[in-house]
C-alpha cells in the first residue's frame, strides 16, 4: 500500500512500479460499461479511483461559492446520465447513455495541490482562446486553483519546456482575438516524453484541446498515466472546424465558421449576378466531411450547387455538373457553386498523383479542388464557344478559421470548459467534454476517436439541401441502392431532430483519414 500511495500522489519509483497492485498489465484499459434495467447501458468514463486506491475526498468548494448559492441543486447526482438518442420506440431499449457533466458533492483535489496544464493542438478554430480563458477562470473562480500552466506550441511544448503562467488577469481579453495565445502545431507527439514532463513538473490536471488526432494523443497520454499509476486527470475538449467528431451534437467554432462563410458566398453571388453568365465558385473547409458547405448553403439561399466529399459527382455527360451549369445559366443568367475542399479528390487525382502524401498530423494532403474545378469549367465553356462565361473563384479558408468566435460559440465554449473543470476536480479522467442532445456530458476517449462523422447523403438534411438548391444529386439509382444496403443506426444527429432517419456514413468515393 505504500507503493500505491506514492504512485497516486505523483511520486514514481520504477522499482515499486513492478510491485504495485494497481498496475494493469494490458496496454489499453477496458471500457467501463454499466448496465441497468430495460436495456440501459452507461458508457462510463475512467476515474482516478479505478487505479489509485483509498484516495481522500474533500467537500466541493462550490458549496461556499456565492455564485452558486442561488442554485437549487448545483451538484449533479451520481446516477445522472444523458441518452445518446432522444427518440426511441415505446417497446425499445433505453439504449446507450453517457455520464452527465457538472459539479460533484465531493472532489479529489484540494485547490492548493492542483497544478493544471492547458495545451492546444492541430489547426486553428474560432473559440480556442475562449476555451483557454474559461478553463483558467473556472479553475480559479470556482475552485480556487492558482497554478495553471499554458503549454506553448502544441504537444512538443511539453518536452521543449515552453510554458507560461496563466491567470484570470492574463487571459481576460483573449476571447476577443482569433487563433490561440498558446500557439499550436501538428505532430510532435511522444507519449512517454510528454508524461515524463507532466510528472517532472508536478502537473496533475491536463486539459487538451484538439481534433480527433489530438484526442487520440490524449487517450495515449491517459493510458501511460494510468500505467504509471499517477494521480493525474487527463481531459479532452474536442475541436474541429469541420464538425466531423462523432457522438457530440457539434464542435465549437462550427457556428462561427458557417456564419463567416456567408460573407464569401454573398461576395460570389454579387460577382456572379453582375455579369452575363457569371459563375461564382467558393471553396470551403471540409477535408473529409461537408458539414460547413452543407449548412452554409442552407443558410445562404444564394447557392445553386453544393459539392461535398460524401457525395460523388461527375463533370461530363447527361446528368453531369457541366450540363447542370449550362441549364442554370440559361434559366437565371448566373450561378453560385460551393465546394468543400475534400470534394472530387478522386477526379483531381486522375491527373495529379499526390493522394499518398500526408501532413504532420497524418492528414492526406489534398489538391486545390477549387482551382481545379474552376479551370475545368472555364475549359468546358471555351470549347462550347456559344455561351460566353465569367468565373470568379473565392477561397476564404483561413479567413474563416482565424476569426474570433461568435456569441453562440462563446457560450458553448464556456459550457465545455466549465464542464471539463468540474469533471477533473471530481476525479474523472480519460474523457472528452461534449454536448450530447443539448446536455453536457463526459464521453470516453474511444468513442470520440473510433471514427469520423460524415454527412449522410441518404438523410433528410441532405434532401433539404437538394430541395433548396434544386441541384441534381449526381447519384445514379445504383449508387442510392448501394448506399441503403449498408445502412445502420448512426450516433450523430446532423439535423438535431430525426435520429430515425440517419444512416451510415458514406462509403461511395469517400476519402478516409488514416486510422479511420
Short mmCIF file of C-alpha atoms in Angstrom, two decimals:
data_model
loop_
_atom_site.label_atom_id
_atom_site.label_comp_id
_atom_site.label_asym_id
_atom_site.label_seq_id
_atom_site.Cartn_x
_atom_site.Cartn_y
_atom_site.Cartn_z
CA UNK A 1 0.00 0.00 0.00
CA UNK A 2 2.99 2.33 0.45
CA UNK A 3 3.80 1.97 -3.23
CA UNK A 4 0.19 2.73 -4.07
CA UNK A 5 0.26 5.91 -2.01
CA UNK A 6 3.46 7.03 -3.71
CA UNK A 7 2.00 6.46 -7.17
CA UNK A 8 -1.23 8.29 -6.50
CA UNK A 9 0.47 11.33 -5.11
CA UNK A 10 2.60 11.73 -8.22
CA UNK A 11 5.85 10.16 -6.92
CA UNK A 12 7.18 7.50 -9.24
CA UNK A 13 9.65 4.83 -8.21
CA UNK A 14 10.49 2.39 -11.04
CA UNK A 15 11.35 -0.32 -8.51
CA UNK A 16 7.92 -0.06 -6.92
CA UNK A 17 6.16 0.07 -10.27
CA UNK A 18 6.56 -3.64 -10.89
CA UNK A 19 5.19 -4.44 -7.44
CA UNK A 20 2.26 -2.03 -7.33
CA UNK A 21 -1.09 -3.89 -7.31
CA UNK A 22 -2.79 -1.01 -9.12
CA UNK A 23 -0.94 -1.53 -12.37
CA UNK A 24 -2.83 -3.02 -15.29
CA UNK A 25 -0.86 -5.39 -17.49
CA UNK A 26 -2.87 -4.60 -20.62
CA UNK A 27 -1.75 -1.85 -22.97
CA UNK A 28 -5.18 -0.25 -23.06
CA UNK A 29 -7.71 -0.09 -20.26
CA UNK A 30 -11.00 -1.84 -20.90
CA UNK A 31 -14.08 0.32 -21.47
CA UNK A 32 -16.23 0.90 -18.40
CA UNK A 33 -19.76 -0.22 -19.19
CA UNK A 34 -22.58 -0.20 -16.64
CA UNK A 35 -25.88 -1.92 -17.44
CA UNK A 36 -29.28 -1.33 -15.91
CA UNK A 37 -32.91 -2.27 -16.37
CA UNK A 38 -34.85 -2.03 -19.63
CA UNK A 39 -31.72 -2.18 -21.79
CA UNK A 40 -29.95 0.73 -20.10
CA UNK A 41 -26.24 0.99 -20.97
CA UNK A 42 -23.90 3.59 -19.48
CA UNK A 43 -20.62 4.00 -21.36
CA UNK A 44 -18.80 5.39 -18.35
CA UNK A 45 -15.51 7.27 -18.17
CA UNK A 46 -12.47 6.25 -16.09
CA UNK A 47 -11.95 7.58 -12.56
CA UNK A 48 -8.77 8.05 -10.58
CA UNK A 49 -10.04 5.54 -8.01
CA UNK A 50 -10.01 2.83 -10.71
CA UNK A 51 -6.25 2.55 -10.27
CA UNK A 52 -5.48 4.71 -7.21
CA UNK A 53 -6.99 3.16 -4.10
CA UNK A 54 -8.03 4.97 -0.92
CA UNK A 55 -7.81 8.46 -2.35
CA UNK A 56 -9.05 11.13 0.10
CA UNK A 57 -12.05 13.27 -0.85
CA UNK A 58 -12.83 16.85 0.03
CA UNK A 59 -16.02 18.95 0.17
CA UNK A 60 -16.65 20.78 -3.08
CA UNK A 61 -15.66 24.47 -2.67
CA UNK A 62 -18.70 25.41 -4.75
CA UNK A 63 -20.94 24.86 -1.75
CA UNK A 64 -19.47 28.06 -0.30
CA UNK A 65 -19.30 29.93 -3.61
CA UNK A 66 -21.68 32.93 -3.70
CA UNK A 67 -22.24 32.46 -7.43
CA UNK A 68 -23.77 29.02 -6.81
CA UNK A 69 -25.67 29.88 -3.63
CA UNK A 70 -28.82 30.72 -5.62
CA UNK A 71 -28.82 27.39 -7.48
CA UNK A 72 -31.36 24.97 -6.03
CA UNK A 73 -29.44 21.82 -6.90
CA UNK A 74 -25.96 22.58 -8.09
CA UNK A 75 -24.45 19.15 -7.54
CA UNK A 76 -25.08 16.52 -10.20
CA UNK A 77 -26.41 13.23 -8.87
CA UNK A 78 -24.01 10.33 -9.22
CA UNK A 79 -26.51 8.37 -11.31
CA UNK A 80 -27.44 11.16 -13.74
CA UNK A 81 -26.79 10.28 -17.37
CA UNK A 82 -27.68 11.56 -20.84
CA UNK A 83 -29.09 9.29 -23.58
CA UNK A 84 -27.25 9.13 -26.86
CA UNK A 85 -30.58 9.05 -28.71
CA UNK A 86 -33.62 11.00 -27.57
CA UNK A 87 -36.13 9.33 -29.90
CA UNK A 88 -36.95 5.72 -29.04
CA UNK A 89 -39.78 3.32 -29.70
CA UNK A 90 -42.14 2.59 -26.83
CA UNK A 91 -41.05 -1.05 -26.64
CA UNK A 92 -37.40 -0.37 -27.37
CA UNK A 93 -34.43 -0.48 -25.02
CA UNK A 94 -33.35 2.62 -23.14
CA UNK A 95 -30.08 2.46 -25.07
CA UNK A 96 -26.63 3.96 -24.62
CA UNK A 97 -26.09 6.79 -22.12
CA UNK A 98 -23.15 8.98 -21.12
CA UNK A 99 -22.32 10.38 -17.71
CA UNK A 100 -23.82 13.81 -17.18
CA UNK A 101 -21.29 16.61 -16.69
CA UNK A 102 -21.34 19.01 -13.76
CA UNK A 103 -20.03 19.61 -10.25
CA UNK A 104 -20.00 16.74 -7.75
CA UNK A 105 -20.50 16.96 -4.00
CA UNK A 106 -17.04 15.56 -3.31
CA UNK A 107 -13.81 16.40 -5.11
CA UNK A 108 -10.49 14.55 -5.25
CA UNK A 109 -8.17 17.55 -5.38
CA UNK A 110 -7.54 20.31 -2.90
CA UNK A 111 -7.19 23.69 -4.65
CA UNK A 112 -3.66 24.26 -3.36
CA UNK A 113 -2.40 20.93 -4.68
CA UNK A 114 -3.69 21.41 -8.23
CA UNK A 115 -1.13 22.15 -10.92
CA UNK A 116 -3.11 22.33 -14.16
CA UNK A 117 -1.80 22.49 -17.73
CA UNK A 118 -3.59 23.56 -20.91
CA UNK A 119 -2.44 22.77 -24.46
CA UNK A 120 -3.90 23.45 -27.93
CA UNK A 121 -3.00 21.26 -30.90
CA UNK A 122 -3.78 21.00 -34.61
CA UNK A 123 -5.30 23.66 -36.85
CA UNK A 124 -6.89 26.91 -35.75
CA UNK A 125 -10.57 27.21 -34.93
CA UNK A 126 -12.79 30.04 -33.67
CA UNK A 127 -13.21 29.75 -29.90
CA UNK A 128 -9.83 28.35 -28.88
CA UNK A 129 -9.00 31.42 -26.80
CA UNK A 130 -12.44 31.37 -25.22
CA UNK A 131 -11.92 27.78 -24.04
CA UNK A 132 -8.48 28.67 -22.63
CA UNK A 133 -9.93 31.69 -20.83
CA UNK A 134 -12.82 29.76 -19.30
CA UNK A 135 -10.60 26.88 -18.18
CA UNK A 136 -8.35 29.33 -16.32
CA UNK A 137 -11.22 31.37 -14.88
CA UNK A 138 -13.24 28.27 -14.00
CA UNK A 139 -10.34 26.70 -12.10
CA UNK A 140 -9.60 29.98 -10.31
CA UNK A 141 -13.05 31.38 -9.55
CA UNK A 142 -14.97 28.15 -8.93
CA UNK A 143 -12.33 26.02 -7.21
CA UNK A 144 -9.64 28.44 -6.05
CA UNK A 145 -6.89 26.90 -8.21
CA UNK A 146 -3.99 29.33 -8.59
CA UNK A 147 -1.42 27.30 -10.56
CA UNK A 148 -2.27 26.95 -14.26
CA UNK A 149 0.37 26.46 -16.94
CA UNK A 150 -0.04 27.12 -20.64
CA UNK A 151 1.96 24.70 -22.81
CA UNK A 152 3.35 26.62 -25.79
CA UNK A 153 3.32 25.18 -29.31
CA UNK A 154 1.21 22.04 -29.04
CA UNK A 155 2.32 18.62 -27.77
CA UNK A 156 6.02 19.23 -28.36
CA UNK A 157 5.82 22.11 -25.88
CA UNK A 158 5.64 19.55 -23.05
CA UNK A 159 9.20 18.38 -23.56
CA UNK A 160 10.51 21.61 -25.07
CA UNK A 161 9.68 23.14 -21.68
CA UNK A 162 7.89 26.08 -23.27
CA UNK A 163 5.30 27.27 -20.75
CA UNK A 164 3.65 30.43 -19.46
CA UNK A 165 1.71 31.04 -16.27
CA UNK A 166 -1.97 31.69 -16.90
CA UNK A 167 -4.07 33.84 -14.57
CA UNK A 168 -7.57 35.33 -14.90
CA UNK A 169 -5.94 38.70 -15.50
CA UNK A 170 -3.62 37.49 -18.26
CA UNK A 171 -6.45 35.76 -20.17
CA UNK A 172 -9.13 38.38 -19.53
CA UNK A 173 -9.44 39.67 -23.10
CA UNK A 174 -8.10 36.80 -25.20
CA UNK A 175 -11.57 35.65 -26.26
CA UNK A 176 -11.77 38.76 -28.48
CA UNK A 177 -8.88 37.50 -30.60
CA UNK A 178 -8.71 34.74 -33.15
CA UNK A 179 -6.23 31.86 -33.05
CA UNK A 180 -4.71 30.63 -29.81
CA UNK A 181 -2.47 32.55 -27.40
CA UNK A 182 -0.69 29.28 -26.60
CA UNK A 183 0.30 28.59 -30.16
CA UNK A 184 -0.27 25.26 -31.86
CA UNK A 185 1.41 22.67 -34.06
CA UNK A 186 0.75 19.36 -35.78
CA UNK A 187 2.51 16.17 -34.80
CA UNK A 188 5.28 16.18 -32.21
CA UNK A 189 3.56 13.61 -30.02
CA UNK A 190 5.93 11.48 -27.93
CA UNK A 191 3.77 9.92 -25.23
CA UNK A 192 6.50 8.89 -22.81
CA UNK A 193 8.36 12.19 -23.04
CA UNK A 194 5.09 14.09 -22.52
CA UNK A 195 4.17 12.06 -19.44
CA UNK A 196 7.74 12.40 -18.15
CA UNK A 197 7.31 16.16 -18.41
CA UNK A 198 3.92 16.04 -16.69
CA UNK A 199 5.48 14.03 -13.88
CA UNK A 200 8.57 16.21 -13.53
CA UNK A 201 6.55 19.41 -13.38
CA UNK A 202 4.09 18.01 -10.82
CA UNK A 203 1.14 18.54 -13.17
CA UNK A 204 -1.98 16.69 -12.03
CA UNK A 205 -4.66 18.05 -14.39
CA UNK A 206 -4.10 18.19 -18.16
CA UNK A 207 -6.60 19.88 -20.48
CA UNK A 208 -6.01 19.01 -24.15
CA UNK A 209 -7.86 20.97 -26.85
CA UNK A 210 -7.79 19.49 -30.34
CA UNK A 211 -9.39 17.36 -33.04
CA UNK A 212 -9.61 13.61 -33.47
CA UNK A 213 -5.85 13.13 -33.86
CA UNK A 214 -5.22 15.23 -30.77
CA UNK A 215 -7.81 13.26 -28.81
CA UNK A 216 -6.10 10.01 -29.83
CA UNK A 217 -2.92 11.52 -28.42
CA UNK A 218 -4.79 12.47 -25.24
CA UNK A 219 -6.01 8.89 -24.95
CA UNK A 220 -2.43 7.61 -25.26
CA UNK A 221 -1.30 10.07 -22.57
CA UNK A 222 -4.08 8.85 -20.27
CA UNK A 223 -3.08 5.21 -20.79
CA UNK A 224 0.55 6.00 -19.95
CA UNK A 225 -0.53 7.97 -16.87
CA UNK A 226 -2.71 5.05 -15.81
CA UNK A 227 0.11 2.53 -16.29
CA UNK A 228 2.38 4.63 -14.11
CA UNK A 229 -0.35 4.97 -11.51
CA UNK A 230 -0.22 8.77 -11.39
CA UNK A 231 -2.92 10.88 -9.81
CA UNK A 232 -3.38 12.94 -12.98
CA UNK A 233 -6.70 13.76 -14.67
CA UNK A 234 -6.40 13.84 -18.47
CA UNK A 235 -9.27 15.74 -20.08
CA UNK A 236 -10.00 16.38 -23.74
CA UNK A 237 -12.02 19.20 -25.30
CA UNK A 238 -12.95 18.33 -28.91
CA UNK A 239 -12.04 20.89 -31.54
CA UNK A 240 -12.63 20.71 -35.27
CA UNK A 241 -13.98 23.37 -37.54
CA UNK A 242 -15.26 20.63 -39.88
CA UNK A 243 -17.69 19.30 -37.23
CA UNK A 244 -16.58 15.73 -38.00
CA UNK A 245 -16.21 14.44 -34.42
CA UNK A 246 -18.76 11.70 -33.69
CA UNK A 247 -21.27 11.44 -30.82
CA UNK A 248 -21.32 15.15 -29.92
CA UNK A 249 -24.02 17.46 -31.29
CA UNK A 250 -21.48 19.84 -32.81
CA UNK A 251 -17.97 21.12 -32.26
CA UNK A 252 -17.21 24.64 -31.06
CA UNK A 253 -16.35 27.12 -33.79
CA UNK A 254 -18.69 25.47 -36.30
CA UNK A 255 -21.45 28.09 -35.97
CA UNK A 256 -18.88 30.85 -36.43
CA UNK A 257 -17.42 29.14 -39.49
CA UNK A 258 -20.84 28.80 -41.13
CA UNK A 259 -21.66 32.42 -40.34
CA UNK A 260 -18.36 33.69 -41.78
CA UNK A 261 -18.77 31.51 -44.88
CA UNK A 262 -21.86 33.57 -45.71
CA UNK A 263 -19.65 36.56 -46.45
CA UNK A 264 -17.75 34.67 -49.12
CA UNK A 265 -20.93 33.23 -50.62
CA UNK A 266 -22.54 36.66 -50.70
CA UNK A 267 -19.48 38.12 -52.47
CA UNK A 268 -19.56 35.30 -55.03
CA UNK A 269 -23.26 35.92 -55.63
CA UNK A 270 -22.74 39.65 -56.16
CA UNK A 271 -19.90 38.99 -58.62
CA UNK A 272 -21.88 36.34 -60.50
CA UNK A 273 -25.10 38.31 -60.96
CA UNK A 274 -23.22 41.43 -62.07
CA UNK A 275 -22.07 39.95 -65.38
CA UNK A 276 -23.55 37.87 -68.17
CA UNK A 277 -23.41 34.16 -67.37
CA UNK A 278 -21.45 34.83 -64.23
CA UNK A 279 -20.30 31.91 -62.06
CA UNK A 280 -19.08 32.31 -58.51
CA UNK A 281 -17.11 29.39 -57.04
CA UNK A 282 -16.49 29.30 -53.28
CA UNK A 283 -14.23 26.68 -51.69
CA UNK A 284 -14.94 25.99 -48.01
CA UNK A 285 -13.20 23.82 -45.43
CA UNK A 286 -14.20 20.17 -45.17
CA UNK A 287 -11.41 17.69 -45.75
CA UNK A 288 -13.49 14.57 -45.20
CA UNK A 289 -16.89 15.95 -44.11
CA UNK A 290 -19.02 18.53 -45.86
CA UNK A 291 -20.91 19.98 -42.90
CA UNK A 292 -19.68 23.57 -43.32
CA UNK A 293 -20.52 23.57 -47.03
CA UNK A 294 -23.93 21.99 -46.40
CA UNK A 295 -25.00 24.31 -43.58
CA UNK A 296 -23.58 27.42 -45.27
CA UNK A 297 -25.53 26.51 -48.41
CA UNK A 298 -28.76 26.02 -46.48
CA UNK A 299 -28.26 29.28 -44.61
CA UNK A 300 -27.37 31.30 -47.71
CA UNK A 301 -30.19 30.58 -50.20
CA UNK A 302 -27.93 32.05 -52.92
CA UNK A 303 -26.18 28.76 -53.74
CA UNK A 304 -27.15 26.78 -56.83
CA UNK A 305 -24.88 23.78 -56.31
CA UNK A 306 -23.10 22.31 -53.28
CA UNK A 307 -20.40 19.67 -53.71
CA UNK A 308 -19.08 17.72 -50.69
CA UNK A 309 -16.70 14.77 -50.13
CA UNK A 310 -19.52 12.37 -49.22
CA UNK A 311 -21.41 12.84 -52.48
CA UNK A 312 -19.61 11.75 -55.67
CA UNK A 313 -20.17 13.78 -58.81
CA UNK A 314 -19.03 13.71 -62.41
CA UNK A 315 -18.41 16.51 -64.89
CA UNK A 316 -19.36 15.43 -68.39
CA UNK A 317 -22.31 13.66 -69.94
CA UNK A 318 -26.04 13.57 -69.19
CA UNK A 319 -26.75 14.48 -65.55
CA UNK A 320 -23.21 15.75 -65.05
CA UNK A 321 -22.10 19.02 -63.48
CA UNK A 322 -21.40 20.77 -66.79
CA UNK A 323 -24.90 20.03 -68.07
CA UNK A 324 -26.41 21.39 -64.85
CA UNK A 325 -24.30 24.59 -65.02
CA UNK A 326 -25.44 25.24 -68.60
CA UNK A 327 -29.07 24.73 -67.56
CA UNK A 328 -28.84 27.14 -64.60
CA UNK A 329 -27.09 29.83 -66.65
CA UNK A 330 -29.80 29.64 -69.31
CA UNK A 331 -32.50 29.91 -66.63
CA UNK A 332 -31.00 32.56 -64.32
CA UNK A 333 -28.04 34.07 -66.13
CA UNK A 334 -25.74 33.39 -63.18
CA UNK A 335 -25.00 30.77 -60.51
CA UNK A 336 -23.00 30.12 -57.33
CA UNK A 337 -21.16 26.84 -56.63
CA UNK A 338 -19.95 25.91 -53.12
CA UNK A 339 -17.39 23.12 -52.95
CA UNK A 340 -15.80 21.55 -49.87
CA UNK A 341 -12.02 21.15 -50.06
CA UNK A 342 -12.25 17.34 -49.97
CA UNK A 343 -14.87 17.00 -52.71
CA UNK A 344 -13.94 15.45 -56.02
CA UNK A 345 -10.44 14.47 -54.95
CA UNK A 346 -10.70 11.19 -56.82
CA UNK A 347 -11.26 13.19 -60.02
CA UNK A 348 -8.36 15.55 -59.33
CA UNK A 349 -6.00 12.68 -58.54
CA UNK A 350 -6.52 11.21 -62.00
CA UNK A 351 -4.26 13.95 -63.34
CA UNK A 352 -2.18 14.78 -60.24
CA UNK A 353 -0.94 11.83 -58.20
CA UNK A 354 -0.50 13.18 -54.67
CA UNK A 355 -3.07 11.33 -52.61
CA UNK A 356 -0.43 9.39 -50.69
CA UNK A 357 1.24 12.46 -49.16
CA UNK A 358 0.39 13.42 -45.58
CA UNK A 359 0.96 16.31 -43.20
CA UNK A 360 2.46 16.01 -39.69
CA UNK A 361 -0.92 15.02 -38.23
CA UNK A 362 -1.40 12.16 -40.69
CA UNK A 363 -3.98 14.00 -42.81
CA UNK A 364 -3.81 13.47 -46.55
CA UNK A 365 -2.54 16.49 -48.47
CA UNK A 366 -5.33 17.39 -50.86
CA UNK A 367 -5.18 19.15 -54.22
CA UNK A 368 -6.88 22.54 -54.50
CA UNK A 369 -10.18 21.31 -55.86
CA UNK A 370 -11.48 24.89 -56.13
CA UNK A 371 -8.82 25.96 -58.61
CA UNK A 372 -9.12 22.65 -60.42
CA UNK A 373 -12.89 22.77 -60.91
CA UNK A 374 -12.75 26.48 -61.84
CA UNK A 375 -10.28 25.69 -64.63
CA UNK A 376 -12.34 22.71 -65.77
CA UNK A 377 -15.45 24.90 -66.05
CA UNK A 378 -13.51 27.56 -67.97
CA UNK A 379 -12.12 24.95 -70.36
CA UNK A 380 -15.57 23.47 -70.95
CA UNK A 381 -17.17 26.79 -71.87
CA UNK A 382 -14.17 27.74 -74.00
CA UNK A 383 -14.83 24.62 -76.07
CA UNK A 384 -18.57 25.43 -76.34
CA UNK A 385 -17.90 28.89 -77.83
CA UNK A 386 -21.67 29.53 -77.93
CA UNK A 387 -22.04 30.71 -74.32
CA UNK A 388 -19.61 33.34 -73.01
CA UNK A 389 -18.97 32.96 -69.29
CA UNK A 390 -17.17 34.85 -66.50
CA UNK A 391 -15.98 32.92 -63.42
CA UNK A 392 -14.80 34.29 -60.07
CA UNK A 393 -13.12 31.99 -57.56
CA UNK A 394 -13.11 32.78 -53.82
CA UNK A 395 -11.17 30.82 -51.19
CA UNK A 396 -11.90 32.11 -47.64
CA UNK A 397 -10.40 29.07 -45.88
CA UNK A 398 -8.01 30.75 -43.47
CA UNK A 399 -10.21 33.81 -43.00
CA UNK A 400 -12.96 31.58 -41.65
CA UNK A 401 -10.88 29.69 -39.11
CA UNK A 402 -8.80 32.64 -37.89
CA UNK A 403 -11.61 34.87 -36.63
CA UNK A 404 -12.88 35.13 -33.02
CA UNK A 405 -15.91 33.03 -32.12
CA UNK A 406 -19.41 34.49 -32.31
CA UNK A 407 -21.87 34.77 -29.41
CA UNK A 408 -23.28 31.26 -29.83
CA UNK A 409 -19.86 29.60 -29.86
CA UNK A 410 -18.64 31.74 -26.94
CA UNK A 411 -21.46 30.40 -24.78
CA UNK A 412 -20.77 26.84 -25.94
CA UNK A 413 -17.04 27.19 -25.20
CA UNK A 414 -17.87 28.35 -21.67
CA UNK A 415 -20.03 25.28 -21.06
CA UNK A 416 -17.39 22.91 -22.44
CA UNK A 417 -14.59 24.41 -20.35
CA UNK A 418 -16.50 24.59 -17.08
CA UNK A 419 -17.80 21.03 -17.52
CA UNK A 420 -14.24 19.83 -18.13
CA UNK A 421 -13.07 21.51 -14.91
CA UNK A 422 -15.92 20.02 -12.87
CA UNK A 423 -15.05 16.54 -14.13
CA UNK A 424 -11.34 16.79 -13.43
CA UNK A 425 -11.91 18.10 -9.90
CA UNK A 426 -14.35 15.21 -9.30
CA UNK A 427 -11.60 12.73 -10.18
CA UNK A 428 -12.78 11.70 -13.64
CA UNK A 429 -10.10 11.18 -16.28
CA UNK A 430 -9.67 9.79 -19.79
CA UNK A 431 -12.72 11.60 -21.13
CA UNK A 432 -13.83 14.31 -23.52
CA UNK A 433 -16.23 17.05 -22.52
CA UNK A 434 -19.00 17.25 -25.12
CA UNK A 435 -22.60 18.18 -25.85
CA UNK A 436 -25.00 15.28 -26.44
CA UNK A 437 -28.65 16.05 -27.12
CA UNK A 438 -28.25 19.51 -25.67
CA UNK A 439 -26.70 18.31 -22.40
CA UNK A 440 -23.07 18.49 -21.29
CA UNK A 441 -21.60 15.01 -20.88
CA UNK A 442 -18.36 13.12 -20.26
CA UNK A 443 -17.56 10.81 -23.18
CA UNK A 444 -14.81 8.16 -23.07
CA UNK A 445 -11.95 8.81 -25.48
CA UNK A 446 -12.54 5.67 -27.51
CA UNK A 447 -15.99 6.89 -28.59
CA UNK A 448 -14.55 10.16 -29.86
CA UNK A 449 -11.68 8.55 -31.78
CA UNK A 450 -13.40 5.45 -33.16
CA UNK A 451 -14.43 7.10 -36.44
CA UNK A 452 -15.18 10.42 -38.12
CA UNK A 453 -18.61 11.90 -38.59
CA UNK A 454 -19.85 12.39 -42.13
CA UNK A 455 -22.79 13.94 -43.91
CA UNK A 456 -25.23 11.16 -44.75
CA UNK A 457 -26.45 11.76 -48.28
CA UNK A 458 -29.49 9.49 -47.84
CA UNK A 459 -30.62 11.58 -44.85
CA UNK A 460 -33.33 14.23 -44.78
CA UNK A 461 -30.84 17.02 -44.15
CA UNK A 462 -29.12 16.43 -47.47
CA UNK A 463 -32.54 16.13 -49.11
CA UNK A 464 -33.38 19.57 -47.69
CA UNK A 465 -30.26 20.96 -49.34
CA UNK A 466 -31.12 19.38 -52.69
CA UNK A 467 -34.59 20.90 -52.41
CA UNK A 468 -33.14 24.31 -51.55
CA UNK A 469 -30.60 24.43 -54.41
CA UNK A 470 -32.68 22.39 -56.85
CA UNK A 471 -29.47 20.65 -57.89
CA UNK A 472 -29.35 17.01 -59.00
CA UNK A 473 -27.93 14.50 -56.54
CA UNK A 474 -25.40 13.33 -59.17
CA UNK A 475 -26.12 9.81 -57.90
CA UNK A 476 -27.47 7.01 -60.02
CA UNK A 477 -30.20 4.68 -58.73
CA UNK A 478 -27.49 2.05 -58.35
CA UNK A 479 -25.49 4.35 -56.05
CA UNK A 480 -28.52 5.07 -53.86
CA UNK A 481 -29.40 1.39 -53.56
CA UNK A 482 -25.81 0.53 -52.63
CA UNK A 483 -25.92 3.28 -50.00
CA UNK A 484 -29.09 1.97 -48.41
CA UNK A 485 -27.94 -1.66 -48.35
CA UNK A 486 -25.26 -0.91 -45.79
CA UNK A 487 -27.31 1.37 -43.60
CA UNK A 488 -27.26 1.07 -39.83
CA UNK A 489 -28.20 3.42 -36.97
CA UNK A 490 -25.82 6.36 -36.62
CA UNK A 491 -24.66 8.05 -33.43
CA UNK A 492 -24.86 11.56 -34.85
CA UNK A 493 -27.92 13.73 -35.25
CA UNK A 494 -26.98 16.10 -38.09
CA UNK A 495 -30.32 17.91 -38.13
CA UNK A 496 -30.90 17.62 -34.39
CA UNK A 497 -34.37 16.12 -34.81
CA UNK A 498 -34.61 12.92 -36.79
CA UNK A 499 -32.39 10.13 -35.39
CA UNK A 500 -34.55 7.51 -37.07
CA UNK A 501 -33.55 8.93 -40.45
CA UNK A 502 -29.82 8.77 -40.04
CA UNK A 503 -27.97 6.12 -41.99
CA UNK A 504 -24.38 5.01 -42.02
CA UNK A 505 -21.60 7.30 -43.11
CA UNK A 506 -20.76 7.49 -46.81
CA UNK A 507 -18.96 4.60 -48.42
CA UNK A 508 -19.00 5.81 -52.02
CA UNK A 509 -15.98 7.81 -53.18
CA UNK A 510 -15.34 8.87 -49.61
CA UNK A 511 -11.80 9.80 -48.65
CA UNK A 512 -10.98 8.42 -45.22
CA UNK A 513 -8.16 9.62 -42.96
CA UNK A 514 -5.52 7.27 -41.60
CA UNK A 515 -6.87 5.04 -38.86
CA UNK A 516 -10.49 5.90 -39.63
#
